[in-house]
mmCIF file of C-alpha atoms in Angstrom:
data_model
loop_
_atom_site.group_PDB
_atom_site.id
_atom_site.type_symbol
_atom_site.label_atom_id
_atom_site.label_comp_id
_atom_site.label_asym_id
_atom_site.label_seq_id
_atom_site.Cartn_x
_atom_site.Cartn_y
_atom_site.Cartn_z
ATOM 1 C CA MET A 1 128.678 94.183 82.639
ATOM 2 C CA HIS A 2 125.684 94.164 84.972
ATOM 3 C CA LEU A 3 122.726 96.507 84.297
ATOM 4 C CA THR A 4 119.715 97.473 86.388
ATOM 5 C CA LEU A 5 116.554 97.788 84.304
ATOM 6 C CA LEU A 6 112.914 98.548 85.041
ATOM 7 C CA LYS A 7 111.370 95.129 85.734
ATOM 8 C CA CYS A 8 107.786 96.253 86.167
ATOM 9 C CA LYS A 9 105.561 99.103 87.223
ATOM 10 C CA LEU A 10 102.075 99.993 88.363
ATOM 11 C CA HIS A 11 101.512 103.293 86.573
ATOM 12 C CA ARG A 12 99.394 106.010 88.240
ATOM 13 C CA ALA A 13 98.039 103.853 91.048
ATOM 14 C CA CYS A 14 95.808 105.763 93.440
ATOM 15 C CA VAL A 15 96.807 105.740 97.125
ATOM 16 C CA THR A 16 93.868 104.448 99.179
ATOM 17 C CA HIS A 17 95.461 104.633 102.645
ATOM 18 C CA ALA A 18 98.409 106.293 104.412
ATOM 19 C CA GLU A 19 98.942 104.530 107.758
ATOM 20 C CA VAL A 20 101.752 106.073 109.845
ATOM 21 C CA ASP A 21 101.250 103.618 112.723
ATOM 22 C CA TYR A 22 101.311 100.491 110.542
ATOM 23 C CA GLU A 23 104.587 98.608 110.174
ATOM 24 C CA GLY A 24 106.449 100.190 107.263
ATOM 25 C CA SER A 25 105.970 99.163 103.649
ATOM 26 C CA CYS A 26 103.413 99.550 100.886
ATOM 27 C CA ALA A 27 100.439 97.194 100.872
ATOM 28 C CA ILE A 28 99.321 96.410 97.319
ATOM 29 C CA ASP A 29 96.293 94.408 96.191
ATOM 30 C CA GLU A 30 97.524 90.840 95.654
ATOM 31 C CA GLU A 31 95.994 90.735 92.150
ATOM 32 C CA LEU A 32 98.006 93.816 91.151
ATOM 33 C CA LEU A 33 101.206 92.377 92.647
ATOM 34 C CA GLU A 34 100.776 89.210 90.585
ATOM 35 C CA LEU A 35 99.845 91.030 87.389
ATOM 36 C CA ALA A 36 102.878 93.321 87.592
ATOM 37 C CA GLY A 37 105.249 90.620 88.834
ATOM 38 C CA ILE A 38 106.137 92.326 92.113
ATOM 39 C CA ARG A 39 106.994 89.842 94.873
ATOM 40 C CA GLU A 40 105.944 90.313 98.462
ATOM 41 C CA TYR A 41 108.845 91.929 100.400
ATOM 42 C CA GLU A 42 110.514 93.053 97.168
ATOM 43 C CA GLN A 43 112.119 96.498 97.249
ATOM 44 C CA ILE A 44 110.076 99.048 95.320
ATOM 45 C CA GLN A 45 110.485 102.674 94.355
ATOM 46 C CA ILE A 46 107.450 104.938 94.632
ATOM 47 C CA TYR A 47 107.216 108.141 92.614
ATOM 48 C CA ASN A 48 104.394 110.402 93.815
ATOM 49 C CA VAL A 49 103.026 112.169 90.735
ATOM 50 C CA THR A 50 100.826 114.394 92.911
ATOM 51 C CA ASN A 51 103.514 115.957 95.127
ATOM 52 C CA GLY A 52 106.861 114.970 93.559
ATOM 53 C CA GLU A 53 108.083 112.776 96.454
ATOM 54 C CA ARG A 54 110.259 109.784 95.536
ATOM 55 C CA PHE A 55 111.026 107.065 98.074
ATOM 56 C CA THR A 56 112.047 103.454 98.579
ATOM 57 C CA THR A 57 110.140 100.834 100.563
ATOM 58 C CA TYR A 58 109.039 97.216 100.095
ATOM 59 C CA ALA A 59 105.820 95.602 98.950
ATOM 60 C CA ILE A 60 103.466 93.620 101.141
ATOM 61 C CA ARG A 61 100.270 91.876 100.147
ATOM 62 C CA ALA A 62 96.862 93.520 100.582
ATOM 63 C CA GLU A 63 93.635 91.538 100.227
ATOM 64 C CA SER A 64 93.102 90.218 96.711
ATOM 65 C CA GLY A 65 90.555 92.280 94.787
ATOM 66 C CA SER A 66 90.569 95.091 97.366
ATOM 67 C CA ARG A 67 92.315 97.595 95.042
ATOM 68 C CA VAL A 68 94.259 98.784 98.108
ATOM 69 C CA ILE A 69 97.450 100.812 97.748
ATOM 70 C CA SER A 70 98.442 101.679 101.330
ATOM 71 C CA VAL A 71 101.616 103.641 102.036
ATOM 72 C CA ASN A 72 102.651 102.751 105.582
ATOM 73 C CA GLY A 73 105.045 103.759 108.356
ATOM 74 C CA ALA A 74 107.397 106.680 107.785
ATOM 75 C CA ALA A 75 106.556 106.659 104.056
ATOM 76 C CA ALA A 76 102.973 107.626 104.957
ATOM 77 C CA HIS A 77 104.301 111.174 105.395
ATOM 78 C CA LYS A 78 105.139 111.202 101.669
ATOM 79 C CA ALA A 79 101.700 110.279 100.287
ATOM 80 C CA GLU A 80 98.062 110.644 101.174
ATOM 81 C CA PRO A 81 94.843 109.049 99.960
ATOM 82 C CA GLY A 82 94.011 110.238 96.468
ATOM 83 C CA ASP A 83 97.625 110.805 95.413
ATOM 84 C CA ARG A 84 98.592 109.187 92.121
ATOM 85 C CA VAL A 85 101.841 107.199 92.287
ATOM 86 C CA ILE A 86 104.060 105.108 90.050
ATOM 87 C CA ILE A 87 105.307 101.960 91.797
ATOM 88 C CA CYS A 88 108.412 100.425 90.184
ATOM 89 C CA ALA A 89 110.604 97.398 90.748
ATOM 90 C CA TYR A 90 113.986 96.937 89.097
ATOM 91 C CA ALA A 91 116.075 93.887 88.225
ATOM 92 C CA GLY A 92 119.763 93.311 87.634
ATOM 93 C CA MET A 93 120.761 91.495 84.473
ATOM 94 C CA THR A 94 123.610 90.951 82.113
ATOM 95 C CA GLU A 95 124.024 92.850 78.864
ATOM 96 C CA ALA A 96 122.870 89.711 76.990
ATOM 97 C CA GLU A 97 119.740 89.348 79.140
ATOM 98 C CA ALA A 98 118.956 93.044 78.708
ATOM 99 C CA GLU A 99 119.019 92.736 74.905
ATOM 100 C CA SER A 100 115.717 90.830 74.815
ATOM 101 C CA PHE A 101 114.162 91.954 78.097
ATOM 102 C CA LYS A 102 110.735 93.627 78.156
ATOM 103 C CA PRO A 103 109.263 95.134 81.341
ATOM 104 C CA THR A 104 105.718 94.485 82.572
ATOM 105 C CA LEU A 105 103.787 97.753 82.543
ATOM 106 C CA VAL A 106 100.375 97.926 84.233
ATOM 107 C CA TYR A 107 98.326 101.098 83.797
ATOM 108 C CA LEU A 108 95.629 101.888 86.365
ATOM 109 C CA ASN A 109 92.708 104.292 86.633
ATOM 110 C CA GLU A 110 91.723 106.311 89.714
ATOM 111 C CA HIS A 111 89.983 103.225 91.166
ATOM 112 C CA ASN A 112 93.104 101.026 90.725
ATOM 113 C CA ARG A 113 91.454 99.065 87.950
ATOM 114 C CA VAL A 114 93.651 98.011 85.053
ATOM 115 C CA THR A 115 93.077 100.085 81.928
ATOM 116 C CA ARG A 116 95.805 98.400 79.866
ATOM 117 C CA THR A 117 99.097 96.549 80.064
ATOM 118 C CA GLY A 118 102.199 96.747 77.936
ATOM 119 C CA ASP A 119 105.893 95.963 77.642
ATOM 120 C CA ALA A 120 107.316 99.126 76.089
ATOM 121 C CA ILE A 121 107.112 102.882 76.617
ATOM 122 C CA PRO A 122 106.772 104.823 73.337
ATOM 123 C CA ALA A 123 109.588 107.179 72.376
ATOM 124 C CA GLN A 124 108.925 110.700 73.630
ATOM 125 C CA ALA A 125 108.176 113.097 70.803
ATOM 126 C CA ALA A 126 110.258 116.249 70.472
#
């Protein structure tokens, strides 16, 4: 059996730019890409916490240390600067691989600075 699990996420990143006329994608600070384990041109899902939009695009590299999160092309209609988003990448794996897998979770503040990292989401209380 093949499963698709959350590979990594940038949690509550702050959109810095929304560029309709830029070639489509989402530009992400290279340091954040590396920390989360998102590859350039990898498919990503973006969940806009501010307005509820959910969409698929791919990651491209923004200047290292810039803290840029730029939603580009048609996706720019789904986010605007200041919106908080969750950027996720997923990976396919076997049942055996999934047994020991832990995702990379990177939590950001409103300036796209890392506040903490983790590899598990606590159980939601009733």
